[in-house]
Amino acid sequence: ALDSMKAFLFTCILVPWLVAASARKFDQDSQLIPGSLPGRELNGYYNENLKSRRARVRTILFSSCLSARKYLPTCLLCVCLTGSVYCEEVSPDMTAVPTLPKETAYLYARFNKIKKISTKDFADILTLKRIDLTGNLISEIEDGAFSKLTLLEELSLAENRLVKLPMLPSKLTSFNANYNLLKTKGVKANAFKKLTKLATLFLADNQLEAVPHIPESVRTLHLQNNNITEVSKDTFCRSNDTYYLRLSLSEVRMDGNPVLLSKYPDSFTCMKVLPIGRYR
Ligand SMILES: *[C@@H]1O[C@H](CO)[C@@H](O)[C@H](O)[C@H]1NC(C)=O
Ligand SMILES: *[C@@H]1O[C@H](CO)[C@@H](O)[C@H](O)[C@H]1NC(C)=O
């Protein structure tokens, strides 16, 4: 509560004064202020004389703080620009996903102190296409947090503290969970099976002991620096189908794992490249 009070004081009292004070400069470089002012407001804003512009900025910010307090602190602490919200290394510390403006498509919330992702965090923002939560302290994600985001294509949870993965939405093309604490138990064998558009899968620097099911569409697979001890004919190829070719897969990293890949010569015959890894 203290944090949100601080945030409120900062965004609704301090920032408007700073913005008003620097309105002249903003006018000169035609820069958008980091707020969620609609385009029409801004056009009108540029056509008026300097004094009333400054007054208007102040009025807009103050009245927005009063009427739409729910959204504005996010767009003043962070930068909101046409569907994108940038909240990187926010100070004071951001420990939860901020309330997002409606129709946000791109969220960049890297290098904060977010600990948990709840189902309600993204429940109303079905427009999201990309979420980047790299470099937070996330150790818990409620299972439904991302699964309903049917437009979501890119998700990064890299550099967090995840032991297990939540359900992932089926349109993902890129998923990054490098540098977490993922265990095989926390990554269901079929975790990625339904992701038929997935092209990039990054699971490096975790504690996985087995390779999960890799969808046919995957082109780049990073599994380096895990604890994988073996691969089988069915990991990448199909033991019951010698004609099967997995042509899309063009980069597989398995270096930094205990597995000695030369022990499994029949496991890579369907691939056009050999995994990078230990052969001797
Ligand atoms: C790696 O896996 C082996 C079992 O295969 C286990 O004994 C060992 O503790 C694991 N190491 C790490 C760092 O998790
Ligand atoms: C091979 O096995 C998979 C399951 O492991 C099955 O879905 C597929 O139909 C089998 N193919 C043939 C040709 O038997």
JSON list of N, CA and C in Angstrom, two decimals, residues 137-169:
[
{"chain": "A", "resi": 137, "resn": "LEU", "atom": "N", "xyz": [11.83, -11.74, -10.88]},
{"chain": "A", "resi": 137, "resn": "LEU", "atom": "CA", "xyz": [12.02, -12.73, -9.81]},
{"chain": "A", "resi": 137, "resn": "LEU", "atom": "C", "xyz": [10.86, -13.72, -9.80]},
{"chain": "A", "resi": 138, "resn": "ILE", "atom": "N", "xyz": [10.33, -13.99, -10.99]},
{"chain": "A", "resi": 138, "resn": "ILE", "atom": "CA", "xyz": [9.10, -14.79, -11.06]},
{"chain": "A", "resi": 138, "resn": "ILE", "atom": "C", "xyz": [9.37, -16.25, -10.67]},
{"chain": "A", "resi": 139, "resn": "SER", "atom": "N", "xyz": [8.67, -16.71, -9.63]},
{"chain": "A", "resi": 139, "resn": "SER", "atom": "CA", "xyz": [8.81, -18.11, -9.23]},
{"chain": "A", "resi": 139, "resn": "SER", "atom": "C", "xyz": [7.48, -18.83, -9.35]},
{"chain": "A", "resi": 140, "resn": "GLU", "atom": "N", "xyz": [6.42, -18.08, -9.56]},
{"chain": "A", "resi": 140, "resn": "GLU", "atom": "CA", "xyz": [5.10, -18.71, -9.63]},
{"chain": "A", "resi": 140, "resn": "GLU", "atom": "C", "xyz": [4.26, -18.07, -10.72]},
{"chain": "A", "resi": 141, "resn": "ILE", "atom": "N", "xyz": [3.64, -18.92, -11.54]},
{"chain": "A", "resi": 141, "resn": "ILE", "atom": "CA", "xyz": [2.73, -18.43, -12.58]},
{"chain": "A", "resi": 141, "resn": "ILE", "atom": "C", "xyz": [1.46, -19.26, -12.49]},
{"chain": "A", "resi": 142, "resn": "GLU", "atom": "N", "xyz": [0.33, -18.63, -12.28]},
{"chain": "A", "resi": 142, "resn": "GLU", "atom": "CA", "xyz": [-0.91, -19.39, -12.23]},
{"chain": "A", "resi": 142, "resn": "GLU", "atom": "C", "xyz": [-1.17, -20.02, -13.59]},
{"chain": "A", "resi": 143, "resn": "ASP", "atom": "N", "xyz": [-1.71, -21.23, -13.58]},
{"chain": "A", "resi": 143, "resn": "ASP", "atom": "CA", "xyz": [-1.77, -22.01, -14.81]},
{"chain": "A", "resi": 143, "resn": "ASP", "atom": "C", "xyz": [-2.53, -21.32, -15.94]},
{"chain": "A", "resi": 144, "resn": "GLY", "atom": "N", "xyz": [-3.53, -20.53, -15.63]},
{"chain": "A", "resi": 144, "resn": "GLY", "atom": "CA", "xyz": [-4.31, -19.89, -16.70]},
{"chain": "A", "resi": 144, "resn": "GLY", "atom": "C", "xyz": [-3.81, -18.51, -17.10]},
{"chain": "A", "resi": 145, "resn": "ALA", "atom": "N", "xyz": [-2.67, -18.10, -16.58]},
{"chain": "A", "resi": 145, "resn": "ALA", "atom": "CA", "xyz": [-2.22, -16.72, -16.79]},
{"chain": "A", "resi": 145, "resn": "ALA", "atom": "C", "xyz": [-2.03, -16.36, -18.26]},
{"chain": "A", "resi": 146, "resn": "PHE", "atom": "N", "xyz": [-1.49, -17.29, -19.05]},
{"chain": "A", "resi": 146, "resn": "PHE", "atom": "CA", "xyz": [-1.23, -16.99, -20.46]},
{"chain": "A", "resi": 146, "resn": "PHE", "atom": "C", "xyz": [-2.13, -17.78, -21.42]},
{"chain": "A", "resi": 147, "resn": "SER", "atom": "N", "xyz": [-2.74, -18.85, -20.91]},
{"chain": "A", "resi": 147, "resn": "SER", "atom": "CA", "xyz": [-3.38, -19.81, -21.83]},
{"chain": "A", "resi": 147, "resn": "SER", "atom": "C", "xyz": [-4.52, -19.22, -22.64]},
{"chain": "A", "resi": 148, "resn": "LYS", "atom": "N", "xyz": [-5.12, -18.12, -22.16]},
{"chain": "A", "resi": 148, "resn": "LYS", "atom": "CA", "xyz": [-6.27, -17.56, -22.90]},
{"chain": "A", "resi": 148, "resn": "LYS", "atom": "C", "xyz": [-5.84, -16.45, -23.87]},
{"chain": "A", "resi": 149, "resn": "LEU", "atom": "N", "xyz": [-4.56, -16.17, -23.93]},
{"chain": "A", "resi": 149, "resn": "LEU", "atom": "CA", "xyz": [-4.10, -15.09, -24.82]},
{"chain": "A", "resi": 149, "resn": "LEU", "atom": "C", "xyz": [-3.92, -15.65, -26.22]},
{"chain": "A", "resi": 150, "resn": "THR", "atom": "N", "xyz": [-5.01, -15.67, -26.96]},
{"chain": "A", "resi": 150, "resn": "THR", "atom": "CA", "xyz": [-5.00, -16.40, -28.23]},
{"chain": "A", "resi": 150, "resn": "THR", "atom": "C", "xyz": [-4.20, -15.69, -29.31]},
{"chain": "A", "resi": 151, "resn": "LEU", "atom": "N", "xyz": [-3.82, -14.43, -29.09]},
{"chain": "A", "resi": 151, "resn": "LEU", "atom": "CA", "xyz": [-3.02, -13.74, -30.11]},
{"chain": "A", "resi": 151, "resn": "LEU", "atom": "C", "xyz": [-1.53, -13.72, -29.76]},
{"chain": "A", "resi": 152, "resn": "LEU", "atom": "N", "xyz": [-1.21, -14.22, -28.57]},
{"chain": "A", "resi": 152, "resn": "LEU", "atom": "CA", "xyz": [0.17, -14.10, -28.09]},
{"chain": "A", "resi": 152, "resn": "LEU", "atom": "C", "xyz": [1.13, -14.92, -28.95]},
{"chain": "A", "resi": 153, "resn": "GLU", "atom": "N", "xyz": [2.14, -14.24, -29.50]},
{"chain": "A", "resi": 153, "resn": "GLU", "atom": "CA", "xyz": [3.10, -14.92, -30.37]},
{"chain": "A", "resi": 153, "resn": "GLU", "atom": "C", "xyz": [4.47, -15.07, -29.73]},
{"chain": "A", "resi": 154, "resn": "GLU", "atom": "N", "xyz": [4.85, -14.09, -28.90]},
{"chain": "A", "resi": 154, "resn": "GLU", "atom": "CA", "xyz": [6.19, -14.16, -28.32]},
{"chain": "A", "resi": 154, "resn": "GLU", "atom": "C", "xyz": [6.11, -13.97, -26.81]},
{"chain": "A", "resi": 155, "resn": "LEU", "atom": "N", "xyz": [6.74, -14.89, -26.11]},
{"chain": "A", "resi": 155, "resn": "LEU", "atom": "CA", "xyz": [6.72, -14.82, -24.65]},
{"chain": "A", "resi": 155, "resn": "LEU", "atom": "C", "xyz": [8.12, -15.08, -24.14]},
{"chain": "A", "resi": 156, "resn": "SER", "atom": "N", "xyz": [8.66, -14.14, -23.36]},
{"chain": "A", "resi": 156, "resn": "SER", "atom": "CA", "xyz": [9.96, -14.38, -22.72]},
{"chain": "A", "resi": 156, "resn": "SER", "atom": "C", "xyz": [9.80, -14.34, -21.21]},
{"chain": "A", "resi": 157, "resn": "LEU", "atom": "N", "xyz": [10.23, -15.45, -20.60]},
{"chain": "A", "resi": 157, "resn": "LEU", "atom": "CA", "xyz": [10.27, -15.56, -19.14]},
{"chain": "A", "resi": 157, "resn": "LEU", "atom": "C", "xyz": [11.71, -15.84, -18.72]},
{"chain": "A", "resi": 158, "resn": "ALA", "atom": "N", "xyz": [12.66, -15.46, -19.58]},
{"chain": "A", "resi": 158, "resn": "ALA", "atom": "CA", "xyz": [14.07, -15.76, -19.32]},
{"chain": "A", "resi": 158, "resn": "ALA", "atom": "C", "xyz": [14.56, -15.06, -18.05]},
{"chain": "A", "resi": 159, "resn": "GLU", "atom": "N", "xyz": [15.56, -15.64, -17.43]},
{"chain": "A", "resi": 159, "resn": "GLU", "atom": "CA", "xyz": [16.19, -15.06, -16.23]},
{"chain": "A", "resi": 159, "resn": "GLU", "atom": "C", "xyz": [15.18, -14.79, -15.12]},
{"chain": "A", "resi": 160, "resn": "ASN", "atom": "N", "xyz": [14.45, -15.84, -14.77]},
{"chain": "A", "resi": 160, "resn": "ASN", "atom": "CA", "xyz": [13.56, -15.77, -13.62]},
{"chain": "A", "resi": 160, "resn": "ASN", "atom": "C", "xyz": [13.85, -16.95, -12.71]},
{"chain": "A", "resi": 161, "resn": "ARG", "atom": "N", "xyz": [12.89, -17.33, -11.86]},
{"chain": "A", "resi": 161, "resn": "ARG", "atom": "CA", "xyz": [13.14, -18.42, -10.90]},
{"chain": "A", "resi": 161, "resn": "ARG", "atom": "C", "xyz": [12.12, -19.53, -11.03]},
{"chain": "A", "resi": 162, "resn": "LEU", "atom": "N", "xyz": [11.71, -19.78, -12.27]},
{"chain": "A", "resi": 162, "resn": "LEU", "atom": "CA", "xyz": [10.66, -20.77, -12.49]},
{"chain": "A", "resi": 162, "resn": "LEU", "atom": "C", "xyz": [11.17, -22.20, -12.34]},
{"chain": "A", "resi": 163, "resn": "VAL", "atom": "N", "xyz": [10.41, -23.01, -11.62]},
{"chain": "A", "resi": 163, "resn": "VAL", "atom": "CA", "xyz": [10.69, -24.43, -11.47]},
{"chain": "A", "resi": 163, "resn": "VAL", "atom": "C", "xyz": [9.81, -25.21, -12.42]},
{"chain": "A", "resi": 164, "resn": "LYS", "atom": "N", "xyz": [8.63, -24.63, -12.71]},
{"chain": "A", "resi": 164, "resn": "LYS", "atom": "CA", "xyz": [7.73, -25.29, -13.67]},
{"chain": "A", "resi": 164, "resn": "LYS", "atom": "C", "xyz": [7.09, -24.27, -14.60]},
{"chain": "A", "resi": 165, "resn": "LEU", "atom": "N", "xyz": [6.59, -24.78, -15.71]},
{"chain": "A", "resi": 165, "resn": "LEU", "atom": "CA", "xyz": [5.98, -23.90, -16.71]},
{"chain": "A", "resi": 165, "resn": "LEU", "atom": "C", "xyz": [4.47, -23.93, -16.60]},
{"chain": "A", "resi": 166, "resn": "PRO", "atom": "N", "xyz": [3.82, -22.80, -16.90]},
{"chain": "A", "resi": 166, "resn": "PRO", "atom": "CA", "xyz": [2.36, -22.78, -16.96]},
{"chain": "A", "resi": 166, "resn": "PRO", "atom": "C", "xyz": [1.89, -23.30, -18.32]},
{"chain": "A", "resi": 167, "resn": "MET", "atom": "N", "xyz": [0.57, -23.37, -18.52]},
{"chain": "A", "resi": 167, "resn": "MET", "atom": "CA", "xyz": [0.03, -23.71, -19.83]},
{"chain": "A", "resi": 167, "resn": "MET", "atom": "C", "xyz": [0.35, -22.57, -20.78]},
{"chain": "A", "resi": 168, "resn": "LEU", "atom": "N", "xyz": [0.71, -22.93, -22.00]},
{"chain": "A", "resi": 168, "resn": "LEU", "atom": "CA", "xyz": [1.09, -21.90, -22.97]},
{"chain": "A", "resi": 168, "resn": "LEU", "atom": "C", "xyz": [0.04, -21.81, -24.06]},
{"chain": "A", "resi": 169, "resn": "PRO", "atom": "N", "xyz": [-0.19, -20.60, -24.60]},
{"chain": "A", "resi": 169, "resn": "PRO", "atom": "CA", "xyz": [-1.21, -20.45, -25.64]},
{"chain": "A", "resi": 169, "resn": "PRO", "atom": "C", "xyz": [-0.72, -20.99, -26.97]}
]
